[in-house]
Amino acid sequence: MGPVDLPADALVALFAELTGVMFCAKDAEGRYTEVNDAFVRRAGRRDRAAVVGRRAGELFVPALAERYEEQDARVLAEGRTLRHELELIRRAGGVPGWFLTTKVPVHADGRVVGVVSVSEDLRSADEGDPALPALSRVVDLVAARVDDPPRVEEMAATAGMSSSALERRMRAVFGLAPTQFVLRARIDRARSLLTTTGLPLAEVALACGFYDQPAFTRQFARLAGETPGQFRRRARPVGPHGVGPA
């Protein structure tokens, strides 16, 4: 029996059942044409009707909308898949979580007519994976060196494997390339410092391995859709006396 071409409505129905993966499809003008419930929750809307027909700029904060539109423009212009983009996205309830996004061009009559996107929720590593003991040493190294991020070669040496082997194993266990894993660790540390200390943003930047505050702000906003200052103010609301948590 040869390969079976599934109808589009069957694929949409399949994605509708997924809870840990956000799915959406857009036309060439950037309008959402299909979304699943996980995406609806991500957009902060009540149902699909409130999302379908809209553009990213109508649903998300400017920094995120601009990033999504830039990604879409690349896929539409080049006709090539955009793979494994690391993003910090708010889960249901407002808790930030790490996702990997892939965007695929949709072709019709020899041209690109839209984009299909999936964002996978990155969960914890599989503790039964035989590579985890070696990778645990890498995790410890990265945690100890957030202010001076290790290079991939150092991480590979710590794990006792080649750089290419480290890449394969980290993708299999964590869903991330080594450089993405390091970046996630740095931003996670920044989130912790922003919410549990009153350190100035410049000091938070240095503590997380960024050479200055503007570089830190750009990277944080690119991944989280808001600046570090905005994240801090939202996470630590001002109390009745004007200082500290409410």
PDB file of C-alpha atoms in Angstrom:
ATOM      1  CA  MET A   1       0.000   0.000   0.000  1.00  0.00           C
ATOM      2  CA  GLY A   2       1.374   3.425  -0.930  1.00  0.00           C
ATOM      3  CA  PRO A   3       1.424   6.599   1.191  1.00  0.00           C
ATOM      4  CA  VAL A   4      -1.920   8.071   2.248  1.00  0.00           C
ATOM      5  CA  ASP A   5      -2.623  11.786   1.791  1.00  0.00           C
ATOM      6  CA  LEU A   6      -4.653  12.914   4.786  1.00  0.00           C
ATOM      7  CA  PRO A   7      -7.278  15.579   4.055  1.00  0.00           C
ATOM      8  CA  ALA A   8      -6.680  18.975   5.633  1.00  0.00           C
ATOM      9  CA  ASP A   9      -9.735  18.746   7.872  1.00  0.00           C
ATOM     10  CA  ALA A  10      -8.430  15.472   9.330  1.00  0.00           C
ATOM     11  CA  LEU A  11      -5.110  17.102  10.194  1.00  0.00           C
ATOM     12  CA  VAL A  12      -6.853  20.081  11.790  1.00  0.00           C
ATOM     13  CA  ALA A  13      -9.007  17.704  13.837  1.00  0.00           C
ATOM     14  CA  LEU A  14      -5.882  15.862  14.941  1.00  0.00           C
ATOM     15  CA  PHE A  15      -4.119  19.037  16.061  1.00  0.00           C
ATOM     16  CA  ALA A  16      -7.269  20.100  17.907  1.00  0.00           C
ATOM     17  CA  GLU A  17      -6.752  17.168  20.283  1.00  0.00           C
ATOM     18  CA  LEU A  18      -3.218  18.166  21.261  1.00  0.00           C
ATOM     19  CA  THR A  19      -2.813  19.921  24.599  1.00  0.00           C
ATOM     20  CA  GLY A  20       0.977  20.369  24.709  1.00  0.00           C
ATOM     21  CA  VAL A  21       1.334  21.643  21.151  1.00  0.00           C
ATOM     22  CA  MET A  22      -0.008  24.929  19.800  1.00  0.00           C
ATOM     23  CA  PHE A  23      -1.073  24.810  16.151  1.00  0.00           C
ATOM     24  CA  CYS A  24      -2.004  27.567  13.739  1.00  0.00           C
ATOM     25  CA  ALA A  25      -2.250  28.188  10.007  1.00  0.00           C
ATOM     26  CA  LYS A  26      -2.030  31.604   8.332  1.00  0.00           C
ATOM     27  CA  ASP A  27      -2.654  32.879   4.839  1.00  0.00           C
ATOM     28  CA  ALA A  28      -0.131  34.935   2.865  1.00  0.00           C
ATOM     29  CA  GLU A  29      -1.519  38.149   4.399  1.00  0.00           C
ATOM     30  CA  GLY A  30      -0.811  36.935   7.934  1.00  0.00           C
ATOM     31  CA  ARG A  31      -4.399  36.192   8.926  1.00  0.00           C
ATOM     32  CA  TYR A  32      -5.023  33.126  11.083  1.00  0.00           C
ATOM     33  CA  THR A  33      -7.140  30.602   9.203  1.00  0.00           C
ATOM     34  CA  GLU A  34      -6.963  27.643  11.622  1.00  0.00           C
ATOM     35  CA  VAL A  35      -5.948  27.299  15.279  1.00  0.00           C
ATOM     36  CA  ASN A  36      -6.341  24.674  17.981  1.00  0.00           C
ATOM     37  CA  ASP A  37      -7.584  25.208  21.531  1.00  0.00           C
ATOM     38  CA  ALA A  38      -4.056  25.394  22.905  1.00  0.00           C
ATOM     39  CA  PHE A  39      -3.376  28.338  20.605  1.00  0.00           C
ATOM     40  CA  VAL A  40      -6.656  30.009  21.584  1.00  0.00           C
ATOM     41  CA  ARG A  41      -5.576  29.862  25.235  1.00  0.00           C
ATOM     42  CA  ARG A  42      -2.144  31.198  24.284  1.00  0.00           C
ATOM     43  CA  ALA A  43      -3.790  34.184  22.611  1.00  0.00           C
ATOM     44  CA  GLY A  44      -5.931  34.843  25.686  1.00  0.00           C
ATOM     45  CA  ARG A  45      -9.196  34.403  23.782  1.00  0.00           C
ATOM     46  CA  ARG A  46     -12.293  32.382  24.607  1.00  0.00           C
ATOM     47  CA  ASP A  47     -12.802  30.506  21.337  1.00  0.00           C
ATOM     48  CA  ARG A  48     -11.517  30.018  17.792  1.00  0.00           C
ATOM     49  CA  ALA A  49     -13.889  32.614  16.383  1.00  0.00           C
ATOM     50  CA  ALA A  50     -12.048  35.314  18.330  1.00  0.00           C
ATOM     51  CA  VAL A  51      -8.748  34.335  16.669  1.00  0.00           C
ATOM     52  CA  VAL A  52      -9.523  33.217  13.109  1.00  0.00           C
ATOM     53  CA  GLY A  53      -9.308  36.127  10.680  1.00  0.00           C
ATOM     54  CA  ARG A  54      -7.073  38.218  12.896  1.00  0.00           C
ATOM     55  CA  ARG A  55      -3.361  38.981  12.581  1.00  0.00           C
ATOM     56  CA  ALA A  56      -0.619  38.592  15.195  1.00  0.00           C
ATOM     57  CA  GLY A  57      -0.612  42.327  15.918  1.00  0.00           C
ATOM     58  CA  GLU A  58      -4.241  42.099  17.045  1.00  0.00           C
ATOM     59  CA  LEU A  59      -3.591  39.252  19.489  1.00  0.00           C
ATOM     60  CA  PHE A  60      -0.120  39.671  20.955  1.00  0.00           C
ATOM     61  CA  VAL A  61       2.064  42.387  22.444  1.00  0.00           C
ATOM     62  CA  PRO A  62       4.123  44.311  19.856  1.00  0.00           C
ATOM     63  CA  ALA A  63       7.466  42.598  20.496  1.00  0.00           C
ATOM     64  CA  LEU A  64       5.978  39.126  19.994  1.00  0.00           C
ATOM     65  CA  ALA A  65       3.793  40.137  17.063  1.00  0.00           C
ATOM     66  CA  GLU A  66       6.791  41.661  15.275  1.00  0.00           C
ATOM     67  CA  ARG A  67       8.809  38.497  15.820  1.00  0.00           C
ATOM     68  CA  TYR A  68       6.037  36.244  14.541  1.00  0.00           C
ATOM     69  CA  GLU A  69       5.509  38.427  11.472  1.00  0.00           C
ATOM     70  CA  GLU A  70       9.256  38.481  10.749  1.00  0.00           C
ATOM     71  CA  GLN A  71       9.362  34.675  10.960  1.00  0.00           C
ATOM     72  CA  ASP A  72       6.347  34.370   8.655  1.00  0.00           C
ATOM     73  CA  ALA A  73       7.874  36.782   6.143  1.00  0.00           C
ATOM     74  CA  ARG A  74      11.032  34.652   5.964  1.00  0.00           C
ATOM     75  CA  VAL A  75       9.070  31.458   5.387  1.00  0.00           C
ATOM     76  CA  LEU A  76       6.844  33.086   2.754  1.00  0.00           C
ATOM     77  CA  ALA A  77       9.750  34.744   0.937  1.00  0.00           C
ATOM     78  CA  GLU A  78      12.143  31.788   0.993  1.00  0.00           C
ATOM     79  CA  GLY A  79       9.624  28.947   0.836  1.00  0.00           C
ATOM     80  CA  ARG A  80      11.668  27.041   3.391  1.00  0.00           C
ATOM     81  CA  THR A  81      10.833  25.593   6.796  1.00  0.00           C
ATOM     82  CA  LEU A  82      11.893  27.500   9.910  1.00  0.00           C
ATOM     83  CA  ARG A  83      12.892  24.898  12.496  1.00  0.00           C
ATOM     84  CA  HIS A  84      13.260  24.817  16.266  1.00  0.00           C
ATOM     85  CA  GLU A  85      12.939  28.484  17.195  1.00  0.00           C
ATOM     86  CA  LEU A  86      13.220  28.805  20.985  1.00  0.00           C
ATOM     87  CA  GLU A  87      10.478  30.904  22.575  1.00  0.00           C
ATOM     88  CA  LEU A  88       9.319  31.789  26.081  1.00  0.00           C
ATOM     89  CA  ILE A  89       5.530  31.566  26.011  1.00  0.00           C
ATOM     90  CA  ARG A  90       2.950  31.885  28.746  1.00  0.00           C
ATOM     91  CA  ARG A  91       1.026  28.716  29.473  1.00  0.00           C
ATOM     92  CA  ALA A  92      -2.546  28.625  30.745  1.00  0.00           C
ATOM     93  CA  GLY A  93      -2.651  30.461  34.063  1.00  0.00           C
ATOM     94  CA  GLY A  94       0.089  32.884  33.059  1.00  0.00           C
ATOM     95  CA  VAL A  95       3.049  30.652  33.925  1.00  0.00           C
ATOM     96  CA  PRO A  96       5.948  31.157  31.472  1.00  0.00           C
ATOM     97  CA  GLY A  97       7.205  28.058  29.699  1.00  0.00           C
ATOM     98  CA  TRP A  98       9.717  27.197  26.995  1.00  0.00           C
ATOM     99  CA  PHE A  99       8.501  26.125  23.576  1.00  0.00           C
ATOM    100  CA  LEU A 100      10.122  25.126  20.287  1.00  0.00           C
ATOM    101  CA  THR A 101       8.405  26.518  17.212  1.00  0.00           C
ATOM    102  CA  THR A 102       8.571  25.199  13.657  1.00  0.00           C
ATOM    103  CA  LYS A 103       6.947  26.955  10.690  1.00  0.00           C
ATOM    104  CA  VAL A 104       6.333  25.245   7.349  1.00  0.00           C
ATOM    105  CA  PRO A 105       5.379  26.946   4.049  1.00  0.00           C
ATOM    106  CA  VAL A 106       2.151  25.904   2.343  1.00  0.00           C
ATOM    107  CA  HIS A 107       2.489  25.581  -1.439  1.00  0.00           C
ATOM    108  CA  ALA A 108      -0.244  25.744  -4.064  1.00  0.00           C
ATOM    109  CA  ASP A 109       0.117  26.105  -7.827  1.00  0.00           C
ATOM    110  CA  GLY A 110       3.862  26.544  -7.512  1.00  0.00           C
ATOM    111  CA  ARG A 111       3.775  29.389  -5.012  1.00  0.00           C
ATOM    112  CA  VAL A 112       3.723  29.850  -1.232  1.00  0.00           C
ATOM    113  CA  VAL A 113       0.209  30.722  -0.088  1.00  0.00           C
ATOM    114  CA  GLY A 114       0.507  30.413   3.667  1.00  0.00           C
ATOM    115  CA  VAL A 115       2.307  29.148   6.760  1.00  0.00           C
ATOM    116  CA  VAL A 116       1.563  26.300   9.169  1.00  0.00           C
ATOM    117  CA  SER A 117       3.124  26.539  12.623  1.00  0.00           C
ATOM    118  CA  VAL A 118       3.461  24.236  15.636  1.00  0.00           C
ATOM    119  CA  SER A 119       4.940  25.153  19.020  1.00  0.00           C
ATOM    120  CA  GLU A 120       5.886  22.246  21.284  1.00  0.00           C
ATOM    121  CA  ASP A 121       5.844  22.652  25.056  1.00  0.00           C
ATOM    122  CA  LEU A 122       9.263  21.599  26.385  1.00  0.00           C
ATOM    123  CA  ARG A 123       8.787  19.431  29.424  1.00  0.00           C
ATOM    124  CA  SER A 124      11.340  17.889  31.770  1.00  0.00           C
ATOM    125  CA  ALA A 125      13.895  15.377  30.565  1.00  0.00           C
ATOM    126  CA  ASP A 126      13.218  11.664  30.499  1.00  0.00           C
ATOM    127  CA  GLU A 127      14.985  10.410  33.625  1.00  0.00           C
ATOM    128  CA  GLY A 128      15.264   6.944  32.141  1.00  0.00           C
ATOM    129  CA  ASP A 129      17.353   8.094  29.189  1.00  0.00           C
ATOM    130  CA  PRO A 130      20.788   6.406  29.358  1.00  0.00           C
ATOM    131  CA  ALA A 131      22.504   9.642  28.307  1.00  0.00           C
ATOM    132  CA  LEU A 132      21.139  11.596  31.258  1.00  0.00           C
ATOM    133  CA  PRO A 133      24.018  10.940  33.724  1.00  0.00           C
ATOM    134  CA  ALA A 134      26.541  12.444  31.282  1.00  0.00           C
ATOM    135  CA  LEU A 135      24.186  15.275  30.423  1.00  0.00           C
ATOM    136  CA  SER A 136      23.640  15.970  34.119  1.00  0.00           C
ATOM    137  CA  ARG A 137      27.269  17.080  34.267  1.00  0.00           C
ATOM    138  CA  VAL A 138      26.541  19.479  31.424  1.00  0.00           C
ATOM    139  CA  VAL A 139      23.486  20.810  33.243  1.00  0.00           C
ATOM    140  CA  ASP A 140      25.603  21.437  36.347  1.00  0.00           C
ATOM    141  CA  LEU A 141      28.285  23.160  34.272  1.00  0.00           C
ATOM    142  CA  VAL A 142      25.785  25.481  32.618  1.00  0.00           C
ATOM    143  CA  ALA A 143      24.114  26.294  35.959  1.00  0.00           C
ATOM    144  CA  ALA A 144      27.492  27.168  37.497  1.00  0.00           C
ATOM    145  CA  ARG A 145      28.529  29.288  34.523  1.00  0.00           C
ATOM    146  CA  VAL A 146      25.446  31.351  33.747  1.00  0.00           C
ATOM    147  CA  ASP A 147      27.500  34.535  34.131  1.00  0.00           C
ATOM    148  CA  ASP A 148      30.214  33.130  31.836  1.00  0.00           C
ATOM    149  CA  PRO A 149      28.376  30.757  29.460  1.00  0.00           C
ATOM    150  CA  PRO A 150      30.418  27.701  28.421  1.00  0.00           C
ATOM    151  CA  ARG A 151      31.104  27.010  24.775  1.00  0.00           C
ATOM    152  CA  VAL A 152      29.741  23.885  23.101  1.00  0.00           C
ATOM    153  CA  GLU A 153      33.238  22.343  23.070  1.00  0.00           C
ATOM    154  CA  GLU A 154      33.468  22.708  26.866  1.00  0.00           C
ATOM    155  CA  MET A 155      30.053  21.173  27.308  1.00  0.00           C
ATOM    156  CA  ALA A 156      30.997  18.239  25.071  1.00  0.00           C
ATOM    157  CA  ALA A 157      34.231  17.648  26.991  1.00  0.00           C
ATOM    158  CA  THR A 158      32.296  17.677  30.270  1.00  0.00           C
ATOM    159  CA  ALA A 159      29.886  15.078  28.884  1.00  0.00           C
ATOM    160  CA  GLY A 160      32.746  12.982  27.494  1.00  0.00           C
ATOM    161  CA  MET A 161      31.472  12.998  23.924  1.00  0.00           C
ATOM    162  CA  SER A 162      31.986  14.835  20.660  1.00  0.00           C
ATOM    163  CA  SER A 163      30.188  18.095  19.916  1.00  0.00           C
ATOM    164  CA  SER A 164      28.020  16.382  17.306  1.00  0.00           C
ATOM    165  CA  ALA A 165      27.104  13.598  19.731  1.00  0.00           C
ATOM    166  CA  LEU A 166      26.267  16.164  22.396  1.00  0.00           C
ATOM    167  CA  GLU A 167      24.007  17.953  19.926  1.00  0.00           C
ATOM    168  CA  ARG A 168      22.121  14.739  19.149  1.00  0.00           C
ATOM    169  CA  ARG A 169      21.746  13.687  22.766  1.00  0.00           C
ATOM    170  CA  MET A 170      20.640  17.105  24.034  1.00  0.00           C
ATOM    171  CA  ARG A 171      18.050  17.355  21.289  1.00  0.00           C
ATOM    172  CA  ALA A 172      16.798  13.874  22.146  1.00  0.00           C
ATOM    173  CA  VAL A 173      16.648  14.448  25.915  1.00  0.00           C
ATOM    174  CA  PHE A 174      15.878  18.163  26.268  1.00  0.00           C
ATOM    175  CA  GLY A 175      14.532  19.003  22.806  1.00  0.00           C
ATOM    176  CA  LEU A 176      17.196  21.711  22.533  1.00  0.00           C
ATOM    177  CA  ALA A 177      20.533  22.280  20.872  1.00  0.00           C
ATOM    178  CA  PRO A 178      23.376  23.009  23.353  1.00  0.00           C
ATOM    179  CA  THR A 179      23.374  26.736  22.546  1.00  0.00           C
ATOM    180  CA  GLN A 180      19.609  26.904  23.048  1.00  0.00           C
ATOM    181  CA  PHE A 181      19.940  25.085  26.361  1.00  0.00           C
ATOM    182  CA  VAL A 182      22.505  27.658  27.549  1.00  0.00           C
ATOM    183  CA  LEU A 183      20.297  30.544  26.472  1.00  0.00           C
ATOM    184  CA  ARG A 184      17.324  29.045  28.275  1.00  0.00           C
ATOM    185  CA  ALA A 185      19.393  28.729  31.460  1.00  0.00           C
ATOM    186  CA  ARG A 186      20.497  32.372  31.232  1.00  0.00           C
ATOM    187  CA  ILE A 187      16.984  33.699  30.695  1.00  0.00           C
ATOM    188  CA  ASP A 188      15.610  31.457  33.465  1.00  0.00           C
ATOM    189  CA  ARG A 189      18.216  32.894  35.852  1.00  0.00           C
ATOM    190  CA  ALA A 190      17.258  36.384  34.755  1.00  0.00           C
ATOM    191  CA  ARG A 191      13.587  35.664  35.426  1.00  0.00           C
ATOM    192  CA  SER A 192      14.483  34.475  38.917  1.00  0.00           C
ATOM    193  CA  LEU A 193      16.584  37.544  39.685  1.00  0.00           C
ATOM    194  CA  LEU A 194      13.944  39.874  38.301  1.00  0.00           C
ATOM    195  CA  THR A 195      11.229  38.421  40.512  1.00  0.00           C
ATOM    196  CA  THR A 196      13.141  37.675  43.726  1.00  0.00           C
ATOM    197  CA  THR A 197      15.653  40.533  43.985  1.00  0.00           C
ATOM    198  CA  GLY A 198      15.803  44.276  43.496  1.00  0.00           C
ATOM    199  CA  LEU A 199      19.049  44.176  41.527  1.00  0.00           C
ATOM    200  CA  PRO A 200      19.327  46.876  38.851  1.00  0.00           C
ATOM    201  CA  LEU A 201      18.784  45.571  35.333  1.00  0.00           C
ATOM    202  CA  ALA A 202      22.433  46.199  34.447  1.00  0.00           C
ATOM    203  CA  GLU A 203      23.539  43.889  37.277  1.00  0.00           C
ATOM    204  CA  VAL A 204      20.999  41.237  36.280  1.00  0.00           C
ATOM    205  CA  ALA A 205      22.392  41.392  32.748  1.00  0.00           C
ATOM    206  CA  LEU A 206      25.977  40.822  33.920  1.00  0.00           C
ATOM    207  CA  ALA A 207      24.929  38.039  36.297  1.00  0.00           C
ATOM    208  CA  CYS A 208      23.370  36.218  33.336  1.00  0.00           C
ATOM    209  CA  GLY A 209      26.314  36.554  30.969  1.00  0.00           C
ATOM    210  CA  PHE A 210      25.188  39.536  28.878  1.00  0.00           C
ATOM    211  CA  TYR A 211      27.846  42.130  28.176  1.00  0.00           C
ATOM    212  CA  ASP A 212      25.509  45.077  28.766  1.00  0.00           C
ATOM    213  CA  GLN A 213      21.923  45.951  29.635  1.00  0.00           C
ATOM    214  CA  PRO A 214      20.777  46.793  26.064  1.00  0.00           C
ATOM    215  CA  ALA A 215      21.934  43.378  24.801  1.00  0.00           C
ATOM    216  CA  PHE A 216      20.104  41.694  27.681  1.00  0.00           C
ATOM    217  CA  THR A 217      16.934  43.704  27.042  1.00  0.00           C
ATOM    218  CA  ARG A 218      16.929  42.883  23.328  1.00  0.00           C
ATOM    219  CA  GLN A 219      17.376  39.144  23.878  1.00  0.00           C
ATOM    220  CA  PHE A 220      14.861  38.949  26.719  1.00  0.00           C
ATOM    221  CA  ALA A 221      12.228  40.878  24.749  1.00  0.00           C
ATOM    222  CA  ARG A 222      12.861  38.759  21.652  1.00  0.00           C
ATOM    223  CA  LEU A 223      12.139  35.560  23.568  1.00  0.00           C
ATOM    224  CA  ALA A 224       9.509  36.737  26.060  1.00  0.00           C
ATOM    225  CA  GLY A 225       7.680  39.490  24.191  1.00  0.00           C
ATOM    226  CA  GLU A 226       8.302  42.030  26.940  1.00  0.00           C
ATOM    227  CA  THR A 227      11.296  43.859  28.354  1.00  0.00           C
ATOM    228  CA  PRO A 228      12.915  42.774  31.632  1.00  0.00           C
ATOM    229  CA  GLY A 229      11.451  45.869  33.299  1.00  0.00           C
ATOM    230  CA  GLN A 230       7.962  45.029  32.105  1.00  0.00           C
ATOM    231  CA  PHE A 231       8.374  41.428  33.237  1.00  0.00           C
ATOM    232  CA  ARG A 232       9.496  42.581  36.708  1.00  0.00           C
ATOM    233  CA  ARG A 233       6.628  45.046  37.119  1.00  0.00           C
ATOM    234  CA  ARG A 234       4.032  42.475  36.094  1.00  0.00           C
ATOM    235  CA  ALA A 235       5.530  39.685  38.215  1.00  0.00           C
ATOM    236  CA  ARG A 236       6.050  41.880  41.283  1.00  0.00           C
ATOM    237  CA  PRO A 237       3.050  44.205  41.527  1.00  0.00           C
ATOM    238  CA  VAL A 238       3.507  47.348  43.615  1.00  0.00           C
ATOM    239  CA  GLY A 239       1.937  47.128  47.058  1.00  0.00           C
ATOM    240  CA  PRO A 240      -0.325  49.659  48.796  1.00  0.00           C
ATOM    241  CA  HIS A 241       2.664  51.678  50.053  1.00  0.00           C
ATOM    242  CA  GLY A 242       4.269  51.938  46.615  1.00  0.00           C
ATOM    243  CA  VAL A 243       7.155  49.497  47.091  1.00  0.00           C
ATOM    244  CA  GLY A 244       7.603  45.763  47.005  1.00  0.00           C
ATOM    245  CA  PRO A 245       5.146  43.008  46.254  1.00  0.00           C
ATOM    246  CA  ALA A 246       1.481  43.580  46.976  1.00  0.00           C
TER     247      ALA A 246
END
